[in-house]
Structure formats: structure tokens, C-alpha cells
mmCIF file of C-alpha atoms in Angstrom:
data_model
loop_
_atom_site.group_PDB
_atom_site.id
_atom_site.type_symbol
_atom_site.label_atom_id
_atom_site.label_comp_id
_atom_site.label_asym_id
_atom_site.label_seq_id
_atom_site.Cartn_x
_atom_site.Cartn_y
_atom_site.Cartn_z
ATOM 1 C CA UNK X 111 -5.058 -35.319 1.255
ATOM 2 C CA UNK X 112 -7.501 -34.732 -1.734
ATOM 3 C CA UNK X 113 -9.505 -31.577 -1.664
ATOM 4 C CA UNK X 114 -12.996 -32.130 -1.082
ATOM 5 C CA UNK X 115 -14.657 -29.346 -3.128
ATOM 6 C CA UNK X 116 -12.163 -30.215 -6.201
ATOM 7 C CA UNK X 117 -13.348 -28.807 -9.660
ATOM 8 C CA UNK X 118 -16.662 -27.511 -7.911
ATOM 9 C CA UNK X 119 -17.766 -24.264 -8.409
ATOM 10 C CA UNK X 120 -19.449 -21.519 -6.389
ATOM 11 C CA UNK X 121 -20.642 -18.057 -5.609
ATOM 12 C CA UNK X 122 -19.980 -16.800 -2.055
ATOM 13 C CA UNK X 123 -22.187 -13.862 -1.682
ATOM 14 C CA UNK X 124 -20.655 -10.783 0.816
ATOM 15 C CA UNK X 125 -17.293 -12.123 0.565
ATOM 16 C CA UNK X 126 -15.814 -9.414 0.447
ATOM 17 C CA UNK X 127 -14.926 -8.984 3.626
ATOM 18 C CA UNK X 128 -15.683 -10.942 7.327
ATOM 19 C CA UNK X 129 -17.223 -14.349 7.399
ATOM 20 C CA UNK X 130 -17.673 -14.218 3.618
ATOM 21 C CA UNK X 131 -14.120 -14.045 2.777
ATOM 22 C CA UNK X 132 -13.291 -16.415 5.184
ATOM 23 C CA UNK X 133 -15.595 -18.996 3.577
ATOM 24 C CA UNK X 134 -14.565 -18.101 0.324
ATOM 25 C CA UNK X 135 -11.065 -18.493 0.861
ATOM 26 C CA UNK X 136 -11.874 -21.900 3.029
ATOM 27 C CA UNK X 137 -13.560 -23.306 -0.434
ATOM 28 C CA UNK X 138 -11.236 -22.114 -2.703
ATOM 29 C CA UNK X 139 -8.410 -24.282 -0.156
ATOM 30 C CA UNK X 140 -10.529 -27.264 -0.845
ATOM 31 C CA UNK X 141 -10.409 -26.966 -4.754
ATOM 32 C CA UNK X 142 -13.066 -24.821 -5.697
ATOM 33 C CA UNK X 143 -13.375 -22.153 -8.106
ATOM 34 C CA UNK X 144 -15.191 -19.003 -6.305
ATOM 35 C CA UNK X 145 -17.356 -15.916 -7.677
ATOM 36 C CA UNK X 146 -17.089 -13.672 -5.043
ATOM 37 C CA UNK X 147 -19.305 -10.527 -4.409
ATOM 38 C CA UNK X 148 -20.757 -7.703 -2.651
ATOM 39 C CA UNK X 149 -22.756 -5.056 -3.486
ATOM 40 C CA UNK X 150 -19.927 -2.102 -5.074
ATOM 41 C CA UNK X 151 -16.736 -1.457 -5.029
ATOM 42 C CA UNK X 152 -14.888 -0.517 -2.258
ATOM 43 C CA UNK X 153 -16.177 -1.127 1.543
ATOM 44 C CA UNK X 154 -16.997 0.820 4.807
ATOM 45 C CA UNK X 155 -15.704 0.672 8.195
ATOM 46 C CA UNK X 156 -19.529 1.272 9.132
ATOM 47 C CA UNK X 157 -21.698 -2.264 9.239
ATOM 48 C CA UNK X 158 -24.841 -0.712 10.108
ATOM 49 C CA UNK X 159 -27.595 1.133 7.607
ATOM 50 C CA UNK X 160 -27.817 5.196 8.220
ATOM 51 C CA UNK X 161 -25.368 4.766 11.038
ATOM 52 C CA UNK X 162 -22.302 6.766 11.465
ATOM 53 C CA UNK X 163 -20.298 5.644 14.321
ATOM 54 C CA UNK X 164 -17.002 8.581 15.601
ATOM 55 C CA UNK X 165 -14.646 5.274 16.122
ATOM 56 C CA UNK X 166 -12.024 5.685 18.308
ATOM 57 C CA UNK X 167 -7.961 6.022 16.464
ATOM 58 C CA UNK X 168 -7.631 2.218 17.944
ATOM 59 C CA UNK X 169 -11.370 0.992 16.239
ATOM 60 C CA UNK X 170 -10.579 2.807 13.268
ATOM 61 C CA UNK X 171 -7.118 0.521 12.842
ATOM 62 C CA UNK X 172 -8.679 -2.675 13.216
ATOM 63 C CA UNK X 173 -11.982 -1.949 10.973
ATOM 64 C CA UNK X 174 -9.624 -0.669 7.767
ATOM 65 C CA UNK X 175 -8.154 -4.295 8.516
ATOM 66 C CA UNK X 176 -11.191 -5.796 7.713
ATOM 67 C CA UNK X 177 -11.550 -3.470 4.968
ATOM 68 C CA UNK X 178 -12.026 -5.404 1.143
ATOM 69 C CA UNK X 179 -14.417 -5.966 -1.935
ATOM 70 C CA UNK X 180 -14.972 -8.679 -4.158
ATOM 71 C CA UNK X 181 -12.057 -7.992 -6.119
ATOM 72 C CA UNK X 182 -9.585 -7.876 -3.100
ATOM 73 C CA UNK X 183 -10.903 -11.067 -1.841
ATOM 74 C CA UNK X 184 -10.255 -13.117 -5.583
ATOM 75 C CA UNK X 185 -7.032 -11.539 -5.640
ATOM 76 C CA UNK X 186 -6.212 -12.756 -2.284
ATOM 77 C CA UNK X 187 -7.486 -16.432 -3.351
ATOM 78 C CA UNK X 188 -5.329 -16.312 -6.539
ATOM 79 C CA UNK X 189 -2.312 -14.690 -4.664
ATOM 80 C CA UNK X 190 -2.566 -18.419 -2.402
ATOM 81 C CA UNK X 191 -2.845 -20.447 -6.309
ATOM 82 C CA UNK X 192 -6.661 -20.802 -5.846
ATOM 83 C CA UNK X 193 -9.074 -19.573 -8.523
ATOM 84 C CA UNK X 194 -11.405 -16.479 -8.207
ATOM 85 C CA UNK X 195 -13.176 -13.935 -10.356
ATOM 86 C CA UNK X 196 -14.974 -10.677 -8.711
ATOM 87 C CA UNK X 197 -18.603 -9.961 -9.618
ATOM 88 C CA UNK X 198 -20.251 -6.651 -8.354
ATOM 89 C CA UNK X 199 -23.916 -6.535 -7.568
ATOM 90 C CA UNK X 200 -26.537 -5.964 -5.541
ATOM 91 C CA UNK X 201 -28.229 -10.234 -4.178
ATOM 92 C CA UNK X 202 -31.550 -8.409 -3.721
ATOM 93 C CA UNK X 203 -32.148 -7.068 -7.201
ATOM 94 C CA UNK X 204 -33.987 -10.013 -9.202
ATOM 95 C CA UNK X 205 -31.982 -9.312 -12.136
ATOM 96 C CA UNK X 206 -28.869 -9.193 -10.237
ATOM 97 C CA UNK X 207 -28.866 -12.276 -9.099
ATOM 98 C CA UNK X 208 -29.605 -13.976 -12.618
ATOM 99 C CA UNK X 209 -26.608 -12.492 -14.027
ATOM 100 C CA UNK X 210 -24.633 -13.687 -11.060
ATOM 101 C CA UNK X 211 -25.283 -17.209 -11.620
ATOM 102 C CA UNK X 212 -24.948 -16.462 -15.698
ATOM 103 C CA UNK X 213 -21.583 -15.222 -15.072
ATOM 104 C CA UNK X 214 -20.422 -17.819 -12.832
ATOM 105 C CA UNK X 215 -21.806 -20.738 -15.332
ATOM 106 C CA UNK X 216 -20.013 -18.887 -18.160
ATOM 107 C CA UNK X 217 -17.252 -18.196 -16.390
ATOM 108 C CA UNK X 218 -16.488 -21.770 -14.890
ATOM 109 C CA UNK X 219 -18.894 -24.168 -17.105
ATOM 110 C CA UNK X 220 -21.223 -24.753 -13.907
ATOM 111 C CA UNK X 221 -22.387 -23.655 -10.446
ATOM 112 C CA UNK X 222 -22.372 -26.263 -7.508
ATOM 113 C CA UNK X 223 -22.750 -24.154 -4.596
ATOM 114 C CA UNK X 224 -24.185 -21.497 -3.310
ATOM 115 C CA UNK X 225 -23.376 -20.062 -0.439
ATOM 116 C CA UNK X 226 -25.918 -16.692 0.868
ATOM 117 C CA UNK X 227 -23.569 -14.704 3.236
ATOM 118 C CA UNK X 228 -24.644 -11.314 1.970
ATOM 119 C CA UNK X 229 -26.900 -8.970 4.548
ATOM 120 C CA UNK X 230 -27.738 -5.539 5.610
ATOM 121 C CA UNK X 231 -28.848 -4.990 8.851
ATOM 122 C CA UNK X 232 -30.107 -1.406 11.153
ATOM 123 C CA UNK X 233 -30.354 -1.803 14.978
ATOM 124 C CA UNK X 234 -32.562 0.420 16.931
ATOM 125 C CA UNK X 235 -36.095 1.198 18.189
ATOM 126 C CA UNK X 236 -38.280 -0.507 15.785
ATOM 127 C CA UNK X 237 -40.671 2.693 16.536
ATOM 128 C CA UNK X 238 -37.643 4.513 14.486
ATOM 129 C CA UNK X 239 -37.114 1.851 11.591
ATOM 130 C CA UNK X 240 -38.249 3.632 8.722
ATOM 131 C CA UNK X 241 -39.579 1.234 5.208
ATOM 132 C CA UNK X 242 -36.506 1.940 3.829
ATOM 133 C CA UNK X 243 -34.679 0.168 6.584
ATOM 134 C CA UNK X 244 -37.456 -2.624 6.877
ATOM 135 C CA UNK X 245 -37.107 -3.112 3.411
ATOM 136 C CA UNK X 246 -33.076 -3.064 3.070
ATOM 137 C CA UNK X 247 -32.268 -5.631 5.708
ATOM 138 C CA UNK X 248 -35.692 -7.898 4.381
ATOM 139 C CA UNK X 249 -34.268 -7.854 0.865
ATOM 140 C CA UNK X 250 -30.784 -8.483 1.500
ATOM 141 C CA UNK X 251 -31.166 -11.281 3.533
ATOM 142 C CA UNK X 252 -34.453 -13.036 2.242
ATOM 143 C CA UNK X 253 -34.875 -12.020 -0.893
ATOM 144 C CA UNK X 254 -31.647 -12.094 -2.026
ATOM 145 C CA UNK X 255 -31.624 -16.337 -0.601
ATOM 146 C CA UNK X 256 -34.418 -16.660 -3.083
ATOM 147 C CA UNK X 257 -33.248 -14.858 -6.013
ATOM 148 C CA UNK X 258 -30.442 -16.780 -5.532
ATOM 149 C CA UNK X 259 -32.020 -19.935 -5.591
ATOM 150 C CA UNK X 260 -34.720 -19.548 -7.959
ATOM 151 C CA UNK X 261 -32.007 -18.768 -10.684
ATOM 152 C CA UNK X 262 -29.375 -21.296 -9.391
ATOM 153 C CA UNK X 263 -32.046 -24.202 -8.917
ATOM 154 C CA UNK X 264 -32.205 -24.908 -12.540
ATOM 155 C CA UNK X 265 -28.556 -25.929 -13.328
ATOM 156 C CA UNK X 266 -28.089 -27.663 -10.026
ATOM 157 C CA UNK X 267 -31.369 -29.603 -11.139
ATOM 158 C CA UNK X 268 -29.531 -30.371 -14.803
ATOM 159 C CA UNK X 269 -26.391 -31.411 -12.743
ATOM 160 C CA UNK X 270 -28.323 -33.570 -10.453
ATOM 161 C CA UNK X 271 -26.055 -31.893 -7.742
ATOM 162 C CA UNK X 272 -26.387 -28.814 -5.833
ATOM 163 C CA UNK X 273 -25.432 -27.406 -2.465
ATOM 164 C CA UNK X 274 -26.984 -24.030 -0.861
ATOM 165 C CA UNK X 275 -25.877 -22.624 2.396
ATOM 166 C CA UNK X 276 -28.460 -19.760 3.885
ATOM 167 C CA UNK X 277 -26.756 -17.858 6.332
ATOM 168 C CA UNK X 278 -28.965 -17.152 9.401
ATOM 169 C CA UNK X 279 -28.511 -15.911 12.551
ATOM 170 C CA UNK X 280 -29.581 -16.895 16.164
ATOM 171 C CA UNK X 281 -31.620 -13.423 15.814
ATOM 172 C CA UNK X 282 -34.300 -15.298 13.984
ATOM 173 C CA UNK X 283 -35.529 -16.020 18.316
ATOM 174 C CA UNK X 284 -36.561 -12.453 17.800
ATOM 175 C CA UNK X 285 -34.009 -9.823 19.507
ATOM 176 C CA UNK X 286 -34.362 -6.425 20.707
ATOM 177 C CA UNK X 287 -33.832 -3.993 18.688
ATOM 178 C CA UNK X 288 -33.541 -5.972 15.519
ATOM 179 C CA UNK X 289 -37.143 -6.502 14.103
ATOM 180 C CA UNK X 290 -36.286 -6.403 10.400
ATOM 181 C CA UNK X 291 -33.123 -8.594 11.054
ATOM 182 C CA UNK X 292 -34.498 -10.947 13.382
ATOM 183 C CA UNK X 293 -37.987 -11.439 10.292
ATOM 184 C CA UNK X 294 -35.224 -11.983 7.752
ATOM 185 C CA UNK X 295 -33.506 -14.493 9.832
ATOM 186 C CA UNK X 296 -36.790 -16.199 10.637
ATOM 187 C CA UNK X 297 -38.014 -16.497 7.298
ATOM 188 C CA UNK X 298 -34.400 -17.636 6.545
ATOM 189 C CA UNK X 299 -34.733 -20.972 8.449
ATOM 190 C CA UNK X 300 -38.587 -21.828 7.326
ATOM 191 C CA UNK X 301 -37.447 -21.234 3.209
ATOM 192 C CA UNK X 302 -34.599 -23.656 4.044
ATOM 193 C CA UNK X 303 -36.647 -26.217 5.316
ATOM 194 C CA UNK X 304 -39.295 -25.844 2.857
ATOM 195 C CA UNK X 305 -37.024 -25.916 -0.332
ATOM 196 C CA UNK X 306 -34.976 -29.040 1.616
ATOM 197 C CA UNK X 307 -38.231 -31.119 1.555
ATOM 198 C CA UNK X 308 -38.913 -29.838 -2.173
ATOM 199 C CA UNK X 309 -35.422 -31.108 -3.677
ATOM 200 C CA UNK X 310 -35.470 -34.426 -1.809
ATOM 201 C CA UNK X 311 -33.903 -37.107 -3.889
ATOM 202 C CA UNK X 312 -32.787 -34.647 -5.943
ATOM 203 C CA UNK X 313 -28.892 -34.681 -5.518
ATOM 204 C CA UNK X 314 -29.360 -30.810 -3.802
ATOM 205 C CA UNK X 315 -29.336 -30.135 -0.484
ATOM 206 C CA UNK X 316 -30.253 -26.900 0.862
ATOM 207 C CA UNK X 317 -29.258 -25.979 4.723
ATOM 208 C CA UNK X 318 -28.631 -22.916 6.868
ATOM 209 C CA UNK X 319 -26.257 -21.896 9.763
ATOM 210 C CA UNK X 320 -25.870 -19.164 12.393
ATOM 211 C CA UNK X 321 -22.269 -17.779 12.641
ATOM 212 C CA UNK X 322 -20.648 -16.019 15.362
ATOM 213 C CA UNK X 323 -17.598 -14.221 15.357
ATOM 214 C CA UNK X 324 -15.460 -11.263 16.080
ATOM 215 C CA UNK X 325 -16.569 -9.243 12.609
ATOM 216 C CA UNK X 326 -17.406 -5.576 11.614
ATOM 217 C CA UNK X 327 -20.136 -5.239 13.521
ATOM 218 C CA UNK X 328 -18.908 -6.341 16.587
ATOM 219 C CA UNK X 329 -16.806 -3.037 16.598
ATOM 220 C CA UNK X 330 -19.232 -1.076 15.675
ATOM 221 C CA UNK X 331 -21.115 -2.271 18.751
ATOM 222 C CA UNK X 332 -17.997 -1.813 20.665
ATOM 223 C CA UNK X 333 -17.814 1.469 19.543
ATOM 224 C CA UNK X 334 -21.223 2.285 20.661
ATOM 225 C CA UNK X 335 -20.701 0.559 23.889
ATOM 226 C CA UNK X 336 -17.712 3.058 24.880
ATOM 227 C CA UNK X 337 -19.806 6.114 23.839
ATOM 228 C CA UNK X 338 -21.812 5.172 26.847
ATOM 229 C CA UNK X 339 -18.798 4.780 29.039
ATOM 230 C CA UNK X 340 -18.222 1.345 29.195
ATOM 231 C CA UNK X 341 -14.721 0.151 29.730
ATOM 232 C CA UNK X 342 -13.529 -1.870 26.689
ATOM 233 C CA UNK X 343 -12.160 -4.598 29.827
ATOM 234 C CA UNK X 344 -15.703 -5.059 30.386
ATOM 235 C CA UNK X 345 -17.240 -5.332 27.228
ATOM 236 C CA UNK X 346 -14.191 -7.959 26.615
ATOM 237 C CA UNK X 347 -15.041 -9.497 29.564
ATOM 238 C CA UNK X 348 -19.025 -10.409 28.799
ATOM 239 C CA UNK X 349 -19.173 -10.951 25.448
ATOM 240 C CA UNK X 350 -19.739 -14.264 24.331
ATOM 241 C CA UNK X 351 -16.433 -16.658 23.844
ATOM 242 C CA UNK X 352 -16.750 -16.683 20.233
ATOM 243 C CA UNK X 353 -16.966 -13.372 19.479
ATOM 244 C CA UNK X 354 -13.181 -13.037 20.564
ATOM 245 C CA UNK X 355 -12.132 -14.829 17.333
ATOM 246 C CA UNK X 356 -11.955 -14.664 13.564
ATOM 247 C CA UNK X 357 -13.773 -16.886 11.761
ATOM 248 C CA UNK X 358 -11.524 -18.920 9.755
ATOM 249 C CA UNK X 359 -11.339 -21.942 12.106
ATOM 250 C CA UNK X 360 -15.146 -22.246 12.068
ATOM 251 C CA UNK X 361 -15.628 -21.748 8.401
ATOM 252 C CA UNK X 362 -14.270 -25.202 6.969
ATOM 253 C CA UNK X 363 -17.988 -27.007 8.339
ATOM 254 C CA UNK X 364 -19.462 -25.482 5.485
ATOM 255 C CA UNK X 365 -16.903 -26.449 2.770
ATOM 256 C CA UNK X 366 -17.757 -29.805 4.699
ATOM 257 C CA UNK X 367 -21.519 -29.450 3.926
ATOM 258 C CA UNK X 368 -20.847 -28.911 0.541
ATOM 259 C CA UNK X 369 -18.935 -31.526 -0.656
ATOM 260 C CA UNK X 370 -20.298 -34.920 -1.768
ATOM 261 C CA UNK X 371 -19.470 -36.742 1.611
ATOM 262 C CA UNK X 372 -22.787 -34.404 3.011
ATOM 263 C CA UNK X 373 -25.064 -35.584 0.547
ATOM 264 C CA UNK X 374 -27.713 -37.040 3.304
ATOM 265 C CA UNK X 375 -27.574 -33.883 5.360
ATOM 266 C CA UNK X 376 -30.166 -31.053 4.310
ATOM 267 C CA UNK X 377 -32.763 -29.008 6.099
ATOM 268 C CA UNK X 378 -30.606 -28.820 8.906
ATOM 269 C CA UNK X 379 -29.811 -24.897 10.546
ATOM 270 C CA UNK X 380 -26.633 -25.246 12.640
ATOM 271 C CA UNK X 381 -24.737 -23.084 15.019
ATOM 272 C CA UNK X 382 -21.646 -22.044 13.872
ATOM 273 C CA UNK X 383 -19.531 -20.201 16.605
ATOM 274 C CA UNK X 384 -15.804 -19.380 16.550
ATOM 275 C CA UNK X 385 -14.438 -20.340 19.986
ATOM 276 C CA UNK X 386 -14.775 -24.110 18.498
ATOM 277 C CA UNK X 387 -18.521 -25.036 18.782
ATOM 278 C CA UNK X 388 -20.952 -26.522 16.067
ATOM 279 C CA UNK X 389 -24.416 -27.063 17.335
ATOM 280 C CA UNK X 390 -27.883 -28.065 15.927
ATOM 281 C CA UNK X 391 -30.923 -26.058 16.157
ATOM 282 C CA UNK X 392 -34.421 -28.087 16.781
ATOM 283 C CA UNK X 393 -37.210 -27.413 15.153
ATOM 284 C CA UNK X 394 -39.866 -25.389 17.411
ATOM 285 C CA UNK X 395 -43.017 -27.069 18.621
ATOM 286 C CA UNK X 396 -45.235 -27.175 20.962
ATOM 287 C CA UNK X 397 -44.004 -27.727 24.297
ATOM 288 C CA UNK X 398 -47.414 -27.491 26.452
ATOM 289 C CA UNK X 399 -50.977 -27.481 25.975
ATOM 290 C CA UNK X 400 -54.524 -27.398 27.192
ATOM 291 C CA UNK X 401 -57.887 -28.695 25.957
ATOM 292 C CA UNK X 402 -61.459 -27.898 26.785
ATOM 293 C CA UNK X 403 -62.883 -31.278 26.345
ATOM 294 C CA UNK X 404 -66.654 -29.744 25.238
ATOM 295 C CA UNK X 405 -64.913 -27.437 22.771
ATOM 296 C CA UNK X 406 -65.531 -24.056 23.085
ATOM 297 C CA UNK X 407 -63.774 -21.474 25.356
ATOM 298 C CA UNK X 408 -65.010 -19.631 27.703
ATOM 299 C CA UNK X 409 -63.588 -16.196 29.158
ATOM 300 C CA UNK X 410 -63.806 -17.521 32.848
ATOM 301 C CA UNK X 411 -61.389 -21.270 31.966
ATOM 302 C CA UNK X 412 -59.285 -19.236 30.048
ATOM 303 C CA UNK X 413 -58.516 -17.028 33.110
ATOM 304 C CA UNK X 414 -58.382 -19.601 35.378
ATOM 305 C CA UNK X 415 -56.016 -21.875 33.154
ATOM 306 C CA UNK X 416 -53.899 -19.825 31.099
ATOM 307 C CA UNK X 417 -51.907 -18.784 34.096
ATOM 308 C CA UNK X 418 -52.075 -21.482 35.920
ATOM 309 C CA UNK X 419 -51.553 -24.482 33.703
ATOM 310 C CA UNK X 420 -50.419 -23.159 30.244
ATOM 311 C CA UNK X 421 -47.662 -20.957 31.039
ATOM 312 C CA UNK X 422 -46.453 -23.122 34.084
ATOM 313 C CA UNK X 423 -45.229 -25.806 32.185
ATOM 314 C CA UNK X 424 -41.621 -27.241 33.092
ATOM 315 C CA UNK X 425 -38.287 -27.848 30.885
ATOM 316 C CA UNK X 426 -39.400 -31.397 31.181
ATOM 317 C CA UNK X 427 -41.279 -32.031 28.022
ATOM 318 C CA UNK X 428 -44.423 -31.646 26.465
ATOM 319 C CA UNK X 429 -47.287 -31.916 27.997
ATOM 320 C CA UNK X 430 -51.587 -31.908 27.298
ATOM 321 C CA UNK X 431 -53.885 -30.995 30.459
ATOM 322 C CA UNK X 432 -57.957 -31.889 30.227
ATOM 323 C CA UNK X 433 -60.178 -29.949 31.680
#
């Protein structure tokens, strides 16, 4: 069976470890010559910013598993008769991110793809976040997607072909205890669909997905969950099906969306989850309204119909109300 992504290049940011190197490797399977990256050499156990986590003997096994950098992962990829070079650097430093696309178009002659895996991320009381934090998981996640683009944009233009992959996450609904994570995400999803609708006809597509999967931080959480004394059976027990899996048998949809045979789909976010499932996200609208037919507002119809008629609207569809 020919390899879809044959000949194509592309950098894979945060591939050193998790999701990343699961996509990575996934391309590289299909044909295509990777740059893989994350931020330094070496990696920690700990996914979280500022947070040190006492993991049990048993967590501690399974998170040096998941231990690697972007050197392990090329090695890995060459080790299986793929093609990989490392490059070290941080997404969210302007600079940083031209030289990774320099290297990768001097290293392989062009850049096809480019997939944004790379994040940082704090949970807690956003009354704790400090700007550092704000500023780390913003950066990482957002401004790394447009450094990334901005420099890559240029020679997928030249090539009249070009595929970028944002990776979101469903926190961009807003979730407790991730403000900075769940902005990044959010402004993840609108900068995909605005640059989609800019490189129309253009022979680039630009879409995003949300993964879920059994990664890093999922034991980090566990961790934290049996600090408070819940049984690891439970935890198992309520998570959600996908997070009881790797991610390598969700990871081949993206090699899918960027090979030639997607070339109509762009501006899309999808659900990526690794118990099986690929969904589509809608875009948000307005699901219910009301109008004050002379205009202007009063305090009295607004606390009479607020309650009553705008925020008792059904699953059922949209729907306008007159006064």
C-alpha cells in the first residue's frame, strides 16, 4: 500500500514524548521525513508548571516510561528505517520558531506540514495563577501556533501546498481550574478558522483537533487524586474511556489530514479520543434570543424576560421571542 505522506516533510512540535511522539512516529510510517522537538534536552516525569507531585514507586515506573526528548524520539523513528533529525527549542520564542522551520527546509529541501503539539499547562485556583503561569501556558500554546505559522506560511505559499494541525483541547469550553489553558485553547480554534478562510484556494489547509488519551498528565492527576485518598479502582473506574489508552491508534487521522487525499477539508476542529472515536466540533452560535420590538431596554422587561424566556430555551433549536 503506498504511503500517503511519501517524500513530505514536517515538524512535529512536543514530540518528544506522549501524543507528539506518537504522531511523529505515525507520519514518519507514512513516508515522511520528521523534525522533531521540545523545548531542552532531557524530560520530566512532572507535566504540570511549578508542580512537584511525591509519585507513588508504581507512578514513578510508568512516567520514566514515557520519559524522551527530541533526540530519543528521531532515534526511535530511524531505529524503525524512517527519517528524523532532533531540533531543540523553545515554539514560543519568535526567533525560535524561525530557525525551526530554517532548519527543517535546509535540512530536507522543504516543509509540508506542521503539526503544533507543543504546550505547557498549570492547574489550580486561577486566584493563585501568577503572570508567569498565565503567560507560560498562553505562549506555548498560542503563540507558539502563530510563530509557527507566520514563518512556515511562506514556503507552503511557494509550494502551493501546506498542511497545519493546531492541537486544541476540549478545555477551550472553559474548565475549572484551567483559565490560562482553557484561553489558549480558545484562541486555538478561532486562529484556525480565521487563517483557514485566509489560505482558501491556496493549496494549505489549516485545522485543529482535541486529543484524549492516557498521557503524562493523566498520572500526574492520578497522583494527586490518591493524595486525597481516592482508590486508584475508582479513579479507573470514572475516567473517561479514552483516557485508558495510548494514543497511537488515534494518531493516524492526522497523517490522514495531511496528505493530499484531505485537500478539501480545512477549518475543521475535531475530537480525537483514544478508545476509537473521531468527532466534529460545531461552530458556537446563538441558540436563543429575544427582541424588544421598540428598541431600547428597559430594567423592568429585562427582569421579567431574561429568566423567563432567554435562559429557558430547549435543546430543540434556535429560537427569537417578540415582545
Amino acid at each position: 500500500m503506498t504511503r500517503v505522506l511519501e517524500d513530505k516533510v514536517a515538524i512535529v512540535t512536543g514530540s518528544g514524548q506522549g501524543i507528539g511522539r506518537e504522531i511523529a512516529r505515525c507520519m514518519a510510517a507514512q513516508g515522511c521525513r520528521i523534525v522533531t522537538n521540545n523545548r531542552a534536552r532531557g524530560s520530566s516525569i512532572h507535566a504540570f508548571e511549578k508542580t512537584e507531585i511525591a509519585f507513588c514507586e508504581e507512578e514513578r515506573k510508568e512516567l520514566e516510561k514515557m520519559q524522551g526528548d527530541a533526540q530519543t524520539s528521531a532515534d526511535e523513528i530511524v531505529r524503525a528505517g524512517g527519517i528524523a533529525a532532533p531540533f531543540f527549542g523553545d515554539v514560543s520564542d519568535f526567533t525560535t520558531a524561525r530557525e525551526m522551520v530554517r532548519f527543517a527546509v535546509e535540512t530536507y529541501g522543504r516543509l509540508d506540514i506542521v503539526v503544533h503539539n507543543a504546550s505547557s499547562n498549570w492547574e489550580g485556583s486561577f486566584l493563585d495563577m501568577d503572570e508567569t503561569l498565565w503567560d507560560r501556558s498562553i505562549s506555548s500554546k498560542l503563540k507558539g501556533a502563530f510563530n509557527l505559522m507566520h514563518h512556515a506560511l511562506p514556503q507552503m505559499l511557494e509550494q502551493k501546498y501546506g498542511r497545519i494541525l493546531l492541537s486544541s483541547s476540549d478545555a477551550f469550553l472553559g474548565l475549572h481550574g484551567l483559565a490560562a489553558y482553557s484561553a489558549a485553547n480558545a484562541g486555538v480554534v478561532a486562529l484556525t478558522r480565521s487563517v483557514a478562510k485566509e489560505m482558501e484556494n491556496t493549496g494549505i489547509t489549516v485545522n485543529a483537533y482535541t486529543p484524549l488519551a492516557r498521557t503524562r498528565a493523566w498520572y500526574n492527576q492520578a497522583a494527586n487524586y490518591r493524595r486525597r485518598g481516592v482508590p486508584k479502582a475508582v479513579l479507573e473506574a470514572n475516567i473517561p474511556e479514552a483516557m485508558k489508552y495510548g494514543a497511537e491508534g488515534m494518531v493516524p487521522f492526522l497523517a490522514y489530514l495531511a496528505s493530499e487525499k484531505a485537500a478539501q477539508i480545512t477549518g475543521e476542529l475535531f475530537k480525537l479520543a483514544a478508545d476509537g472515536e473521531i468527532g466534529l466540533w460545531g461552530e458556537a452560535g446563538v441558540i436563543c434570543s429575544i427582541r424588544e420590538p421598540d428598541r431600547i431596554w428597559t430594567m423592568e422587561e429585562l427582569e421579567r424576560r431574561v429568566p423567563g424566556e432567554l435562559l429557558a430555551f430547549t435543546k430543540q433549536g434556535q429560537s427569537v421571542i417578540e415582545g
